[in-house]
Coordinates of C-alpha atoms in Angstrom, one line a residue:
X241 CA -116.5 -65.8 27.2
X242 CA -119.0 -63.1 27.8
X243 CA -116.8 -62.2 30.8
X244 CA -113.8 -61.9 29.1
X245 CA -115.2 -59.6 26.1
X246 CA -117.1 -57.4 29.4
X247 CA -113.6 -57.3 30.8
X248 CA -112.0 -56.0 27.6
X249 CA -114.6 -53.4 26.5
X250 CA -114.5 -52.3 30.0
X251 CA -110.5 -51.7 30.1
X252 CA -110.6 -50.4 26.5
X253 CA -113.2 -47.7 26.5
X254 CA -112.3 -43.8 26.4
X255 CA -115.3 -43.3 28.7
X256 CA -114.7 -43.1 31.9
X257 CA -116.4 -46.1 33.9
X258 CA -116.3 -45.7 37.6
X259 CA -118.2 -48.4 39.8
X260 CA -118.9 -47.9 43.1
X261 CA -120.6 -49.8 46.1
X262 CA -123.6 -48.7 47.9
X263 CA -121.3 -46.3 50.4
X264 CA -120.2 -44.7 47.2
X265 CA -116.7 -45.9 47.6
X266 CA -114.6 -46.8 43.9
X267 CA -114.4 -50.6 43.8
X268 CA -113.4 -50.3 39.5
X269 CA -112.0 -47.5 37.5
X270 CA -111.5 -48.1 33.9
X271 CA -108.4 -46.7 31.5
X272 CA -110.8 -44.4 30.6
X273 CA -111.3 -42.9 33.9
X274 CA -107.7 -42.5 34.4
X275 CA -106.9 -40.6 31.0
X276 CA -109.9 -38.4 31.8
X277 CA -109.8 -37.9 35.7
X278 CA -105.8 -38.1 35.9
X279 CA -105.7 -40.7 38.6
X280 CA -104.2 -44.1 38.4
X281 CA -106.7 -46.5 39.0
X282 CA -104.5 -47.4 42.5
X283 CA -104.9 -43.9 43.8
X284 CA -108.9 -44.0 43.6
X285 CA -110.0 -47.6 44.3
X286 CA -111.5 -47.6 47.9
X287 CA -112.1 -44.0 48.0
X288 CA -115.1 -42.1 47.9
X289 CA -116.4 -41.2 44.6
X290 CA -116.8 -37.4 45.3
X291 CA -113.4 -36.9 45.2
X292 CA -113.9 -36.9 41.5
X293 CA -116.9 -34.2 41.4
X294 CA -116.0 -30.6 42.3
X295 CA -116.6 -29.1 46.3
X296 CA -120.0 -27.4 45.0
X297 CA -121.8 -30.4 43.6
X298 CA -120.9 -32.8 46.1
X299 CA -123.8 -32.6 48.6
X300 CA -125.9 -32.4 45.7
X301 CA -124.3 -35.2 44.3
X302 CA -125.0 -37.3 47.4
X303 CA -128.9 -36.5 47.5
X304 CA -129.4 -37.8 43.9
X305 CA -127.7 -40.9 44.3
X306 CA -129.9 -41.7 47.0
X307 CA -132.9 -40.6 44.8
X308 CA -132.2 -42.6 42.3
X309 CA -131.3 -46.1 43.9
X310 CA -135.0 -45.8 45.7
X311 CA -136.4 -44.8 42.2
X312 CA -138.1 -47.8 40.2
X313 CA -135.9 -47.4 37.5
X314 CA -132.1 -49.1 37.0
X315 CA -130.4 -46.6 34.6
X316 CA -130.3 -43.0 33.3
X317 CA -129.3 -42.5 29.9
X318 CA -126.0 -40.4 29.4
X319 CA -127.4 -36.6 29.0
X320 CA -130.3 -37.2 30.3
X321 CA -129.4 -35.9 33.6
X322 CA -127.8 -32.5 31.6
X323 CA -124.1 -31.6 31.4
X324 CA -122.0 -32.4 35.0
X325 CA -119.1 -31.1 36.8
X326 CA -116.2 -33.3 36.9
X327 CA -112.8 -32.9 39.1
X328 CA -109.7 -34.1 37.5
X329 CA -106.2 -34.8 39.9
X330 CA -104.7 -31.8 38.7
X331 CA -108.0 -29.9 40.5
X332 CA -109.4 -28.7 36.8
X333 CA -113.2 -28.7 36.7
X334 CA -114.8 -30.2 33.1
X335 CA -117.8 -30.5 31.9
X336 CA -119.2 -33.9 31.0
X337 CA -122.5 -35.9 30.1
X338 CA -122.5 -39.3 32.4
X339 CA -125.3 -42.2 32.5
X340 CA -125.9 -43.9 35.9
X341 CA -126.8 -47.6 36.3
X342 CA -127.2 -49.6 39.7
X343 CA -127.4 -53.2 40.1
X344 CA -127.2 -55.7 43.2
X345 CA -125.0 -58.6 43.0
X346 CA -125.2 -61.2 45.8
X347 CA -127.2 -58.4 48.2
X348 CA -124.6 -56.1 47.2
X349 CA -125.9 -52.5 45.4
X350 CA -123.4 -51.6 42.6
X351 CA -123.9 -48.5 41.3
X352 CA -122.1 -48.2 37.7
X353 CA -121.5 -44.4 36.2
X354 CA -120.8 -44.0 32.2
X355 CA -119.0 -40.3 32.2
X356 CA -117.7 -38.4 29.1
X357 CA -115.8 -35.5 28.9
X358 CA -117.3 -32.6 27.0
X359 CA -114.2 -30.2 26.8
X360 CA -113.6 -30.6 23.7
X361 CA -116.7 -30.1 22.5
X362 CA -117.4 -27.0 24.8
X363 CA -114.3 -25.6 23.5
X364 CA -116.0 -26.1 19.4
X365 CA -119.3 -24.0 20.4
X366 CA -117.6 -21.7 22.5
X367 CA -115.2 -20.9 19.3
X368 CA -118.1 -22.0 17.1
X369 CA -120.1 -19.4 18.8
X370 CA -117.3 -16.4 18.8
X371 CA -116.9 -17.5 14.9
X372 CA -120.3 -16.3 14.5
X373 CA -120.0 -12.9 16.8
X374 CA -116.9 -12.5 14.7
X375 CA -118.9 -13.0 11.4
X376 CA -122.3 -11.0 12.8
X377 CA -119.5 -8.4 13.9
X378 CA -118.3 -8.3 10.5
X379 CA -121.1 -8.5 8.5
X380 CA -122.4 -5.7 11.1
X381 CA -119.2 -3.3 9.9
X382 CA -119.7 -3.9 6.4
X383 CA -123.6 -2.6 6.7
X384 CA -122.1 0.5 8.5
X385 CA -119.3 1.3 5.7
X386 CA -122.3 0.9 3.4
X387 CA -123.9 3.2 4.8
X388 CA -121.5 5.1 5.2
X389 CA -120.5 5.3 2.1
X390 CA -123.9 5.4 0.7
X391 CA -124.3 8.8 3.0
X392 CA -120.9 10.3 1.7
X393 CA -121.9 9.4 -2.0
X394 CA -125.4 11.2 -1.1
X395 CA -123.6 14.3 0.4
X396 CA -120.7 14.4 -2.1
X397 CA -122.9 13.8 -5.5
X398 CA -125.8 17.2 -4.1
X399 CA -123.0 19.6 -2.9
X400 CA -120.6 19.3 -5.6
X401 CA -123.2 19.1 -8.3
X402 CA -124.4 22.8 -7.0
X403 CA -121.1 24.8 -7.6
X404 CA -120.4 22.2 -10.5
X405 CA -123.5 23.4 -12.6
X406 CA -122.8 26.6 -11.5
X407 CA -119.5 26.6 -13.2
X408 CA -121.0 25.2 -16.2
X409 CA -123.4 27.7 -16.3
X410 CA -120.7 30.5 -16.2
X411 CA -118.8 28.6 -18.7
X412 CA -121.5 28.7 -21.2
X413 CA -122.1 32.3 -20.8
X414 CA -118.3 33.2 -21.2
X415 CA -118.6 30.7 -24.3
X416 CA -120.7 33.8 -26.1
X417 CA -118.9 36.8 -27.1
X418 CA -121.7 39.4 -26.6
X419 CA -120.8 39.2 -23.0
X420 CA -119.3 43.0 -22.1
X421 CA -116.0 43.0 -19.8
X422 CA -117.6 43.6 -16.5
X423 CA -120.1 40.3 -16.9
X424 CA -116.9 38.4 -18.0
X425 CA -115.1 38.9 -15.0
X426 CA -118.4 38.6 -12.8
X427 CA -118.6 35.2 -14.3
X428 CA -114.8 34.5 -14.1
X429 CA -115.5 35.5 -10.0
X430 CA -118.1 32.9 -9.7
X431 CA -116.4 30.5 -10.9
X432 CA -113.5 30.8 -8.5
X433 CA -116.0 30.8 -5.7
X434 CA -117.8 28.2 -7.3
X435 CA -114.3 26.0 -6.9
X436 CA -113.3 27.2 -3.9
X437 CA -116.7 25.6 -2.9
X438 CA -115.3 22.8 -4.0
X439 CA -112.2 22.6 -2.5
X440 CA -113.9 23.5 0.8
X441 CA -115.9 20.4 0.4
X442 CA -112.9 18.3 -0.2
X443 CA -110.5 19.7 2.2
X444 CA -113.7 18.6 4.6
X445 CA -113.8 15.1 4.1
X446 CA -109.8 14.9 3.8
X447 CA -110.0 16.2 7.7
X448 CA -113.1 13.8 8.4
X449 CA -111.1 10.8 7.1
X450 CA -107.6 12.2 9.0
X451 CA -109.8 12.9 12.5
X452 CA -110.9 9.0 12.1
X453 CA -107.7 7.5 11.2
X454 CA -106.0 10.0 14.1
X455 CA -104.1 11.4 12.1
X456 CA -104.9 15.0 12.2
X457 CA -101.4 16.9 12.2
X458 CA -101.5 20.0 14.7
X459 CA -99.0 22.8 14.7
X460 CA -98.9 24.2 18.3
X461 CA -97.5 27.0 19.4
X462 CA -98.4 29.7 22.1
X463 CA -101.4 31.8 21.6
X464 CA -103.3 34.1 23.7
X465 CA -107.4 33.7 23.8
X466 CA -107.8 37.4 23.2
X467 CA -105.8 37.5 19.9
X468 CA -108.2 34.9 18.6
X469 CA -111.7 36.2 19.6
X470 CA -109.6 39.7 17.8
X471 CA -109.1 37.3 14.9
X472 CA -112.7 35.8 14.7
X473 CA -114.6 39.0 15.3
X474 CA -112.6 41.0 12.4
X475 CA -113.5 37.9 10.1
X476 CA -117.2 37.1 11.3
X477 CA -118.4 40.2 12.7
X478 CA -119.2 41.1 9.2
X479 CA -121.0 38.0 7.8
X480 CA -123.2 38.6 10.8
X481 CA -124.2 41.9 10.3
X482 CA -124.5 41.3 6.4
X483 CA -127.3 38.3 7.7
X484 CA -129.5 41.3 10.0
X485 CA -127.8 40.1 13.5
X486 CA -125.9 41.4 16.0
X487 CA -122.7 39.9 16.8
X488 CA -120.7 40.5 20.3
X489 CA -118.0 39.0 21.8
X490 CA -116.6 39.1 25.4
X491 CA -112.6 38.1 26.7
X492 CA -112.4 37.9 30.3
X493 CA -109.5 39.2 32.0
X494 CA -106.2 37.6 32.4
X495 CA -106.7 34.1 30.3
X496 CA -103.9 32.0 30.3
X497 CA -101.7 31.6 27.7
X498 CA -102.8 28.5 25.5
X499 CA -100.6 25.9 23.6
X500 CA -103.0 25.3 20.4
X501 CA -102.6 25.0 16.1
X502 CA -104.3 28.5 16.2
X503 CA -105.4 27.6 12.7
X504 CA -107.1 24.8 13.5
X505 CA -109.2 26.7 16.6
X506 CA -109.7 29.3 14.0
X507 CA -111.6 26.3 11.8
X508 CA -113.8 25.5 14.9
X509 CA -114.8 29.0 15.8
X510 CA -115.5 29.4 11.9
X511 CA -117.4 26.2 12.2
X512 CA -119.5 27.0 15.0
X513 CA -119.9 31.2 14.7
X514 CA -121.2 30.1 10.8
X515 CA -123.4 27.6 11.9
X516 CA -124.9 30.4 14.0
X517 CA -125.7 32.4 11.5
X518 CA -127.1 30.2 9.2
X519 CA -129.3 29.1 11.6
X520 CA -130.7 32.3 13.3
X521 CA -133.0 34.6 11.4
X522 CA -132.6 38.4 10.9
X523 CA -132.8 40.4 14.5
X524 CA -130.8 37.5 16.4
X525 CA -127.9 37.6 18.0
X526 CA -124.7 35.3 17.5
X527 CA -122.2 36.1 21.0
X528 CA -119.1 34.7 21.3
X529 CA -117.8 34.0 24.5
X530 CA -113.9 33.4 26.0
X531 CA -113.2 32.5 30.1
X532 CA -110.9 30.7 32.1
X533 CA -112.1 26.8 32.5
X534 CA -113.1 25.5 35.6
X535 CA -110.2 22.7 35.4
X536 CA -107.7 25.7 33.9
X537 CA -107.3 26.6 30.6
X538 CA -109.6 28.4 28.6
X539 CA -113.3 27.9 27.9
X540 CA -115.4 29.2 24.2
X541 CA -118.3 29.4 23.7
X542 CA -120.7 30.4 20.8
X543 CA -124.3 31.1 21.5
X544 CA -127.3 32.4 19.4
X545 CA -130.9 33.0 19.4
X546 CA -131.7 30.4 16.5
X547 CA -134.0 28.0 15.9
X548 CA -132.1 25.3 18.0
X549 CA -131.6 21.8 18.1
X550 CA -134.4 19.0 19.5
X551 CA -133.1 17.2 22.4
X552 CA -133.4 13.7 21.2
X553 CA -131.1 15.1 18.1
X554 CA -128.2 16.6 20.7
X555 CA -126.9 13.2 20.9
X556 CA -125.9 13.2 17.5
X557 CA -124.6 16.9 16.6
X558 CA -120.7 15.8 16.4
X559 CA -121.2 12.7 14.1
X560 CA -120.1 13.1 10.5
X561 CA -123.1 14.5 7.7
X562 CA -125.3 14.9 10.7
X563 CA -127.8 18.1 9.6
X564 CA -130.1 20.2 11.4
X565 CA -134.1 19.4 10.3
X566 CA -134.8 22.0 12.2
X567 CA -134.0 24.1 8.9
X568 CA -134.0 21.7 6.4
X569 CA -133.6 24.1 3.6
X570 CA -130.2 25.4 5.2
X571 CA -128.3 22.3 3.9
X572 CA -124.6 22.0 4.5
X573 CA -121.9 18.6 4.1
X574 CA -122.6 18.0 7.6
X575 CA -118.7 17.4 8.7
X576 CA -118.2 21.2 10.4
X577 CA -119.0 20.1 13.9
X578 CA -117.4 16.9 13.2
X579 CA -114.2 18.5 12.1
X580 CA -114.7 20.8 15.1
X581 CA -114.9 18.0 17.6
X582 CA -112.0 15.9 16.0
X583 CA -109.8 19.4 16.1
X584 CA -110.5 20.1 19.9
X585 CA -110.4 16.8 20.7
X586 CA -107.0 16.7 19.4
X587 CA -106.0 19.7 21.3
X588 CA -107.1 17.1 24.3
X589 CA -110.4 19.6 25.2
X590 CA -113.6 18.3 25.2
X591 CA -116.8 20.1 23.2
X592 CA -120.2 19.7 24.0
X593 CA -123.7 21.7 22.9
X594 CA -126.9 22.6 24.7
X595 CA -130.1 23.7 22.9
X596 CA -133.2 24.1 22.8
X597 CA -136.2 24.5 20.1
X598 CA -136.9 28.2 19.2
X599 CA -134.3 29.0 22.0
X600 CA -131.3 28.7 20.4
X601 CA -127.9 27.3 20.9
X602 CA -124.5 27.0 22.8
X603 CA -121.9 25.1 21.5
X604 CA -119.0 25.5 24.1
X605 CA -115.3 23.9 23.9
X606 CA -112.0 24.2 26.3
X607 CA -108.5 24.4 25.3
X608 CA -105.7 23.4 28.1
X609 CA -103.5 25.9 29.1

C-alpha cells in the first residue's frame, strides 16, 4: 500500500524528482522532471546527473555531493542551499530552489534531489521590482513638476505683481483730474512699458515651454556675422553707456556666411549683452566678440568685467529661473540664458560660459556656417 501511494505521489508531483546512484548517474526521473527539464524520462535514465546543471556549476556541483554524502546529516531542506542553476534540453539555464536527500538501500547510496523551478517567480520580482522603479520614477517626476511648478508660480506671481501695481498705480493717478497733460501721458507711457513688461515675461515662458517640448519654430535664412554685431551694437551700445560702461565690439575678417533665424540670435545676444550690464558696475566693460569657429562657422562671444558667477553655480547657468546670488538684488525671470541655450541649440551650436568671482564673465556660442 505505502508503495503504491510513494509510487503515485512520486509520478504526480510538479517538482522535479531526480534519483541518482552513488556515481551520480539518473536511475528515476519523475513527470515532474520531464515538464521542467524537457527530457523524457528515457533520454536521461542512466546518464549522469550533470547533464541537467549548466557547464559552470558542474565541478562545483560534483565537490558538494561528495560533501554532503560524508556529512552526518541525510537531507538538506529545499532553499537551504540558496537558489541553483538548472539546464533544460532546449539548453535554457533557470533558476530553482532543490532539497537533497541520500539514502542506502541494500549497500547501495541513493541520493534523491527535490528541484523547483523558480522562473516564474523570478520573472514576478523582476517585474515586481521594475513596478516599483516605474512608480519611484513616477512619483520622482511628479516632485519635480511640483517644483517646478512651485518655482514658476514663485517667478510668475513677484515679476508680474511689479509692473502689475505699477499700472495700478498709474491708473489711480490718471483716475484724478488735477493731473496736467504732460503727467497724463507720462503715466499713459508707463503703463505701456509696464505691459510690455508683461508681455516680455509671457512671451518668456511661451519659449521656455516651446524649447522643452522642441518645438521652437526657426526662420533661417542667410545672414552675415557682421550685419548682426552692426545690429546689436546700434541697439546695446547705448544701454551700456547709459549704465557708466564701455561697450566694444570686434568682427574678424572674412566670416562665413551663416544660415540662422537672425531674430532669434538677435534674442541671444540681447539675452547675454543685457545680462552683462546688469551685472557689471559703472566703469566696466561689456565686449562683444565675432570669429570664425574652430570646427567652421562662426563663434560669439560676450564678455564683461562683472561680478561673475561661482564655479560650483556654472553648472547650472542654462537651466530655467536659475539667478545669479552673486547680485541678488538684480532679480530677473531667470529664463534669458535658458531661452538662449534652447535658440542656439536649435540652430545645432552649442553655448557654454566661463567665470569667475569679481572677474567677470564670458558666455560664448557657435553658429554653423
Amino acid at each position: 500500500m505505502l508503495d503504491a501511494v510513494s509510487s503515485a505521489v512520486f509520478a504526480i508531483s510538479v517538482d522535479a524528482i531526480v534519483c541518482t546512484d552513488a556515481s551520480q548517474r539518473i536511475i528515476l526521473f519523475n513527470a515532474g522532471a520531464e515538464h521542467i527539464f524537457g527530457y523524457a524520462a528515457s533520454e536521461v535514465l542512466g546518464r549522469p546527473l550533470e547533464m541537467l546543471l549548466p557547464e559552470y556549476a558542474r565541478p562545483g556541483h560534483q565537490h558538494q555531493v561528495e560533501d554532503f554524502g560524508e556529512a552526518p546529516v541525510v537531507a538538506r531542506r529545499m532553499g537551504e542551499r540558496g537558489e541553483i542553476a538548472g539546464r533544460r534540453k532546449s539548453g535554457e539555464i533557470f533558476p530553482a530552489e532543490a532539497s537533497i536527500s541520500h539514502v542506502d538501500i541494500n549497500g547501495n547510496r541513493v541520493y534523491t534531489a527535490v528541484l523547483r523551478d523558480m522562473s516564474e517567480r523570478r520573472q514576478a520580482e523582476i517585474e515586481r521590482a521594475s513596478l516599483l522603479d516605474a512608480e519611484r520614477a513616477a512619483r520622482s517626476t511628479a516632485e519635480a513638476a511640483t517644483r517646478a511648478r512651485d518655482v514658476v508660480l514663485a517667478v510668475v506671481s513677484h515679476d508680474l505683481r511689479n509692473p502689475l501695481s505699477t499700472i495700478g498705480m498709474c491708473a489711480g493717478a490718471l483716475e484724478h483730474d488735477g493731473a496736467s497733460e504732460e503727467t497724463r501721458q507720462e503715466l499713459l507711457s508707463t503703463i505701456r512699458q509696464a505691459a510690455e513688461w508683461m508681455n516680455r515675461l509671457i512671451q518668456d515662458l511661451l519659449d521656455v515651454g516651446s524649447i522643452e517640448a522642441g518645438h521652437l519654430a526657426l526662420e533661417l535664412g542667410a545672414e552675415h556675422a557682421e550685419d548682426l554685431i552692426a545690429r546689436a551694437t546700434a541697439l546695446f551700445e547705448p544701454i551700456a553707456l547709459e549704465a557708466g560702461l564701455t561697450f566694444e565690439a570686434h568682427v574678424e575678417d572674412h566670416l562665413p556666411e551663416l544660415r540662422i533665424d537672425a531674430e532669434r540670435v538677435m534674442q541671444v545676444l540681447a539675452n547675454l549683452v543685457m545680462n552683462a550690464c546688469k551685472f557689471t558696475d559703472r566703469g566696466g566693460r561689456v565686449t562683444l566678440r565675432v570669429s570664425r569657429a574652430a570646427a567652421g562657422g562662426a563663434l560669439f562671444s560676450v564678455e564683461d568685467t562683472g561680478c561673475g558667477i561661482a564655479a560650483d553655480a556654472l553648472p547650472y547657468v542654462f537651466e530655467s529661473f536659475w539667478q545669479n546670488r552673486q547680485r541678488s538684488t538684480k532679480r530677473g525671470t531667470g529664463l534669458g540664458l535658458a531661452i538662449a541655450h534652447g535658440i542656439v541649440e536649435a540652430h545645432g551650436g552649442t553655448i557654454e560660459a566661463s567665470s569667475a568671482v569679481g572677474r567677470g564673465s564670458v558666455f560664448s556660442f557657435t553658429l554653423p556656417a
